[in-house]
XYZ file of C-alpha atoms in Angstrom:
337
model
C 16.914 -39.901 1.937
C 20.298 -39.139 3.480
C 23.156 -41.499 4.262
C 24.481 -42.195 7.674
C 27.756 -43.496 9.225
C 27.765 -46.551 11.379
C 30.333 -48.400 13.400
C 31.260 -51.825 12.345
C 30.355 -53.917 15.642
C 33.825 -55.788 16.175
C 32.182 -58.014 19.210
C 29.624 -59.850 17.579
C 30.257 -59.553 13.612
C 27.916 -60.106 11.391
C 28.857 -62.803 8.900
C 26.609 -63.626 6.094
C 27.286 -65.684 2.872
C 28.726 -62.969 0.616
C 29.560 -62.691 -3.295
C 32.439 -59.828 -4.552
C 32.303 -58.821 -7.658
C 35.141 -57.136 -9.904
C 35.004 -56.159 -13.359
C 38.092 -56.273 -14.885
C 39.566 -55.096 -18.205
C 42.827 -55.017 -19.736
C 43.940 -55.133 -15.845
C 47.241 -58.016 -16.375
C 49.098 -55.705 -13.886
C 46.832 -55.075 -11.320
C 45.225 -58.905 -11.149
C 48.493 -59.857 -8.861
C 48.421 -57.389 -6.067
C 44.716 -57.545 -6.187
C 44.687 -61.593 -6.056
C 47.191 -60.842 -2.568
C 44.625 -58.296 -1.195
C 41.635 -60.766 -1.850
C 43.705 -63.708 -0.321
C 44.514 -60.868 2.855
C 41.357 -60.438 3.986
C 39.723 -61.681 7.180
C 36.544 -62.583 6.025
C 35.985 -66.532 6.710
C 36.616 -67.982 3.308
C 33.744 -70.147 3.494
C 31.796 -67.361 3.491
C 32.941 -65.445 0.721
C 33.403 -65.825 -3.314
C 35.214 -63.560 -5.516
C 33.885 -63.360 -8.661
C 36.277 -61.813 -11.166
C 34.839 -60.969 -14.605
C 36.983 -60.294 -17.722
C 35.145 -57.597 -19.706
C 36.685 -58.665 -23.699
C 40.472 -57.690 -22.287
C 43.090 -57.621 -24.918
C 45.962 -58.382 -22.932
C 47.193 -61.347 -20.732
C 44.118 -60.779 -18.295
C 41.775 -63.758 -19.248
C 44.760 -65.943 -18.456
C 45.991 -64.946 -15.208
C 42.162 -65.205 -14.516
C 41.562 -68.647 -15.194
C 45.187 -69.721 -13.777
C 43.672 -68.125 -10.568
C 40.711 -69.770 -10.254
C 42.335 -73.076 -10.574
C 44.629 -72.581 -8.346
C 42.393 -70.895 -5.445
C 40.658 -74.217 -4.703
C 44.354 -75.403 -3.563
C 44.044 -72.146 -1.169
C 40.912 -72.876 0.414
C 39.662 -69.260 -1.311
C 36.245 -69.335 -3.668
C 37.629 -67.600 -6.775
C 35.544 -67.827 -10.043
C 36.407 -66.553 -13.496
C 33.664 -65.331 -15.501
C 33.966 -63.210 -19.064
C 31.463 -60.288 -20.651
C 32.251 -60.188 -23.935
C 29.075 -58.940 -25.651
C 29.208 -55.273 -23.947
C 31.799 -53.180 -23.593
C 31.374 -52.078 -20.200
C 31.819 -52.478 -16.724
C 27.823 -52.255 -16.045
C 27.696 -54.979 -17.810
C 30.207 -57.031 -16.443
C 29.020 -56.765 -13.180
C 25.315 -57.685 -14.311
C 27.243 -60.865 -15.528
C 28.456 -61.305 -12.049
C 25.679 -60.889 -10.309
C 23.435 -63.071 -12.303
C 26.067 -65.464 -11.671
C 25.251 -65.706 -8.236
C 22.710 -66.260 -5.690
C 24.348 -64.717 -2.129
C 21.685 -62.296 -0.695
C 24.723 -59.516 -0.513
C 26.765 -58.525 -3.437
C 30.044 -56.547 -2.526
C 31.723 -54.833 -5.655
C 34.972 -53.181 -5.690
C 37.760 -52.664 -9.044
C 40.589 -53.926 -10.168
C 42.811 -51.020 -9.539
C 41.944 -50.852 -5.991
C 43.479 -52.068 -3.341
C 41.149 -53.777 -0.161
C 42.083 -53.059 3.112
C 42.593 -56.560 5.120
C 39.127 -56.006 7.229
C 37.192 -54.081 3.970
C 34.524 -57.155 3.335
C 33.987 -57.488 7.215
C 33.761 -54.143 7.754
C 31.390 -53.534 4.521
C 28.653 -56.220 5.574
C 28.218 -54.887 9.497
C 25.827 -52.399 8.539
C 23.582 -55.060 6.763
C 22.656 -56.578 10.332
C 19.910 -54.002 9.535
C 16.932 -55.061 7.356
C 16.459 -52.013 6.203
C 19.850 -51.183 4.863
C 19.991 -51.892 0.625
C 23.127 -50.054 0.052
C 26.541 -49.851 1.973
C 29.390 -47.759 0.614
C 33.157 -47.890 2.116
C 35.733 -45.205 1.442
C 38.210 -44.909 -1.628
C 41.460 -43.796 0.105
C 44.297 -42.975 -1.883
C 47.541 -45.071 -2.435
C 50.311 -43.048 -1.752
C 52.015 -41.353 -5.235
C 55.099 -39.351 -6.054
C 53.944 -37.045 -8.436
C 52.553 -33.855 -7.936
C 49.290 -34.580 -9.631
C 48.938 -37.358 -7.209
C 49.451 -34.976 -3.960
C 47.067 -32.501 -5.615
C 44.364 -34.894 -5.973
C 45.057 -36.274 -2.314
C 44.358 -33.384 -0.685
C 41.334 -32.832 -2.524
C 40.132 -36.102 -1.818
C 39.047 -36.723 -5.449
C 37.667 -40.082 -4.838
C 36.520 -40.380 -1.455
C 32.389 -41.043 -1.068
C 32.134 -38.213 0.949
C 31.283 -36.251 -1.923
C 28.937 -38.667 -3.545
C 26.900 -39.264 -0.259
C 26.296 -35.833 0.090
C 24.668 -35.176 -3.263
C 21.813 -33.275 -3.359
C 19.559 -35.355 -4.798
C 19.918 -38.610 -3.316
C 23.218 -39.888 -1.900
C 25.386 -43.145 -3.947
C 28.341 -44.997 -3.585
C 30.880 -45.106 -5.989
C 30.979 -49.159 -7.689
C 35.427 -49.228 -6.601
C 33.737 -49.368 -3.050
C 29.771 -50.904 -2.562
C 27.653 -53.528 -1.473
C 24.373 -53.989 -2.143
C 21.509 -56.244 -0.933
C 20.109 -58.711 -3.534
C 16.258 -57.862 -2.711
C 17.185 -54.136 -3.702
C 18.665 -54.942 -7.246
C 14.961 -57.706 -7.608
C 13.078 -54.833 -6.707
C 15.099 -51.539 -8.902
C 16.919 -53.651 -11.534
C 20.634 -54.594 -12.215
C 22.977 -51.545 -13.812
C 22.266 -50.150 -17.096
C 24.380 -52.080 -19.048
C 25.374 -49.736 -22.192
C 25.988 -47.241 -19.813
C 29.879 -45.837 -19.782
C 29.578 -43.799 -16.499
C 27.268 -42.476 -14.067
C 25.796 -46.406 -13.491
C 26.659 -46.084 -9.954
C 24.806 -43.459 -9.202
C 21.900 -44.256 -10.912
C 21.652 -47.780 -9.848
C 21.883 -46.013 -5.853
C 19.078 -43.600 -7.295
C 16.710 -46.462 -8.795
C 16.842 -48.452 -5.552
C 16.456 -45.648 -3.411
C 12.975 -44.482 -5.139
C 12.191 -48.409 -5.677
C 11.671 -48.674 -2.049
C 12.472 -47.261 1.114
C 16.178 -48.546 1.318
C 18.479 -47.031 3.785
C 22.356 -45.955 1.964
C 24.807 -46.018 5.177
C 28.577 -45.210 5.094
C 30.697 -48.012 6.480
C 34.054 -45.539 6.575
C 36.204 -47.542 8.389
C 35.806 -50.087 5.213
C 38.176 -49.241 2.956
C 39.971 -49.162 -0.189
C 42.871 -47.910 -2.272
C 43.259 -46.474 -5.541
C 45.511 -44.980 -7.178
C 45.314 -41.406 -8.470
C 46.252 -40.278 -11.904
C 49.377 -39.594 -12.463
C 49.303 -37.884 -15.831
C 47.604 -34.465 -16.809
C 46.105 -36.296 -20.009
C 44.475 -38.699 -17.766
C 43.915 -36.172 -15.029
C 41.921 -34.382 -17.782
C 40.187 -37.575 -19.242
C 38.974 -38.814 -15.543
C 37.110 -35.193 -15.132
C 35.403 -35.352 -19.006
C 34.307 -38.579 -17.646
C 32.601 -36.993 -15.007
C 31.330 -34.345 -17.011
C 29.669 -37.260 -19.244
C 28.100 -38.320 -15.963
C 26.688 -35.039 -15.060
C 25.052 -35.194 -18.788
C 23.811 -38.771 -18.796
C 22.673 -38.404 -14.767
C 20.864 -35.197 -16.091
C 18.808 -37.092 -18.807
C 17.941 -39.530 -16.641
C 16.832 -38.475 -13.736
C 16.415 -34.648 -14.094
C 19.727 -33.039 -11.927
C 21.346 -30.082 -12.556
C 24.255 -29.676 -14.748
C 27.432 -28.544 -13.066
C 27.936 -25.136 -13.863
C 29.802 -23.533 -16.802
C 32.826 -20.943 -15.634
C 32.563 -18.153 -17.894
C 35.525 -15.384 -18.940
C 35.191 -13.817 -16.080
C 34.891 -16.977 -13.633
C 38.322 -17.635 -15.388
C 39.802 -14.398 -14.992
C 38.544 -13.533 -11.095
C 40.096 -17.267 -10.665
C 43.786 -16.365 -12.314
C 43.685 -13.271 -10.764
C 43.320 -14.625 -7.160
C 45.967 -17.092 -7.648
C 48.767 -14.183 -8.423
C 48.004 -11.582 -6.706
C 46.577 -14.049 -3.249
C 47.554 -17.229 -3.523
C 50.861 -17.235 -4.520
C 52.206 -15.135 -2.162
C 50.405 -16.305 0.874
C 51.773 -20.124 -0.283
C 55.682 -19.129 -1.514
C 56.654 -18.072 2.408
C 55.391 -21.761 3.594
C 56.969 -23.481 0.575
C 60.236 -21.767 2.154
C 59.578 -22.718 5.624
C 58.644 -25.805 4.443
C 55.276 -25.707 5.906
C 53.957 -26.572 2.348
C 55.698 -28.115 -0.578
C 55.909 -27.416 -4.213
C 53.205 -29.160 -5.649
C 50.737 -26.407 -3.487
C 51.660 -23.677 -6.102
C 49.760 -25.948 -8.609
C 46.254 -26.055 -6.785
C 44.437 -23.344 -8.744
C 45.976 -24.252 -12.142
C 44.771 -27.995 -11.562
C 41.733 -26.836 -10.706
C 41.016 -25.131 -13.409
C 42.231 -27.505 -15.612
C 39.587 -30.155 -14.356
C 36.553 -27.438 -14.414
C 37.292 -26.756 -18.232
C 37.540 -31.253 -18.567
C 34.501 -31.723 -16.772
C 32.735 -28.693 -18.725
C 33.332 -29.755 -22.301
C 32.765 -33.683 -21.273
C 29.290 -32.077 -20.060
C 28.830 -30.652 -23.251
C 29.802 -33.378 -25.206
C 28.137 -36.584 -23.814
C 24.812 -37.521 -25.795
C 23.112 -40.460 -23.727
C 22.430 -43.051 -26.811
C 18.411 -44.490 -26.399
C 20.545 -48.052 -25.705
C 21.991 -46.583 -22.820
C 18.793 -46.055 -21.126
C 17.950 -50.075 -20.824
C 17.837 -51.577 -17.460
C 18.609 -55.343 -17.150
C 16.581 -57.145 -14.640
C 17.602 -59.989 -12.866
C 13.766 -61.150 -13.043
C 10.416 -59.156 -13.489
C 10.469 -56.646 -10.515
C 8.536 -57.742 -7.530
C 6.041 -54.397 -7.132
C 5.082 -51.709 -9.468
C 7.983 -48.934 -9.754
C 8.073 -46.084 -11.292
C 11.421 -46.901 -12.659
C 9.506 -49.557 -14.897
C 8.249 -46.282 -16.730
C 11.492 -45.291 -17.925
């Protein structure tokens, strides 16, 4: 099954009862600009709770939580403050969410991004559809100063472009979702000992469970921010070389492929005697700017990350539980798992 885009029709919305969730850990600085983007958007209030649940934070996060939610009723704005404190991931913090609720569409979205004013309204359009389980928005990036920031804007690192075209079935990244209740009755909820990779494997579940269309609402959109450090640069791309790993056990895809010596060296080679001096005369023209120069190296860099978290990750026999909401309605082959 592929994924398709679809215009959000502005003349006659579609506006169903509607529950977001947003896992949240350790997240005391970015629970005030998200609270402002959550009290921004357009979406009737009556229509909409925000379910914010504290995954066993260490800092001031449970707090500015529950101050929140008592204060939200004042605002006319549904907030609710829920806590996860048994598993140590997000998976399972949005499993706590959604059990907390009973809206037939779940919207889900982090705590580091930043929702466009119209992101629910635009997210729920394509739902008008009954056949539509799974609606993903785009992950734009907030603007940055550094140079690893630029880099990973123009590669457009997060955007679900690059998840929806996956060759074996298209997903949505969890900063930027919604998903149809009957889907997660019928496939289950996330994995909850899962780390990374849920997102796509919850997408993958539902999409073999039944014959659920995954559409790309683009013009719904969030922000994030991009890392701003090599070390954490380095530490998102092991993450996604874990994913490859766990994604591989699970449902059989190909490992990304390993750059050998000579990958390496054709690579380095191109940069210095190509690269460089086609990008250096634009740099001085100012056609380009500095942080071009760096394009190759960073991209290296993340290859080698993603390789060795590939080659580290062991998927524990705990991370392979689904949690079900209930009994699943028909036989599935992902009961067999």
């Amino acid at each position: 099954m592929t994924a398709f885009e679809v215009d959000s029709p502005r003349d006659q919305p579609f506006l169903p009862h509607v529950s977001v969730i947003i896992p949240i850990y350790n997240g005391e600085q970015d629970v005030p600009p998200l609270l402002d983007c959550l009290k921004a958007q357009t979406y009737p209030r009556d229509k909409v709770e925000y379910v914010l649940v504290d995954n066993a934070s260490r800092d001031r996060t449970l707090t500015l939580l529950k101050t929140a939610a008592e204060a939200s009723a004042t605002e006319g704005l549904s907030l609710r403050c829920l806590s996860e404190t048994q598993i140590q991931s997000s998976y399972a913090a949005r499993n706590t969410g959604i059990k907390a609720t009973q809206t037939e569409f779940l919207a889900f979205t982090d705590a580091d991004c930043r929702p466009l004013p119209n992101w629910l309204s635009d997210l729920v359009q394509p739902f008008v559809d009954p056949a539509v389980g799974i609606v993903a928005g785009e992950v734009l990036a907030l603007e940055g100063d550094s140079w690893l920031e630029q880099y990973s804007g123009r590669k457009e690192t997060l955007s679900q472009k690059h998840t929806l075209a996956h060759p074996f079935y298209p997903y949505g990244q969890t900063a930027n979702l919604a998903v149809r209740r009957q889907a997660f009755e019928k496939a289950g909820l996330f994995r909850p000992y899962l780390t990374t990779g849920g997102d796509a494997d919850m997408c993958w579940r539902i999409q073999q469970a039944g014959n659920w269309k995954i559409v790309f609402a683009e013009q719904a959109a969030v922000q994030h921010r991009h890392r701003a450090t090599l070390e954490d640069l380095k530490s998102q791309w092991r993450r996604y070389g874990r994913s490859n790993r766990y994604l591989h056990e699970l449902h059989g895809v190909s490992l990304a492929r390993e750059f050998s010596r000579k990958d390496y060296a054709y690579r380095w080679s191109r940069w210095l005697l190509k690269e460089l001096p086609l990008t250096i005369p634009k740099i001085l023209t100012r056609r380009a700017d500095l942080s071009y120069l760096l394009d190759t190296p960073l991209d290296l860099l993340c290859t080698q990350a993603r390789a060795q978290g590939q080659r580290d990750a062991r998927l524990s026999e705990q991370a392979r539980q689904i949690e079900w909401m209930h009994p699943p309605l028909t036989d599935s082959p992902i009961q067999k798992e």
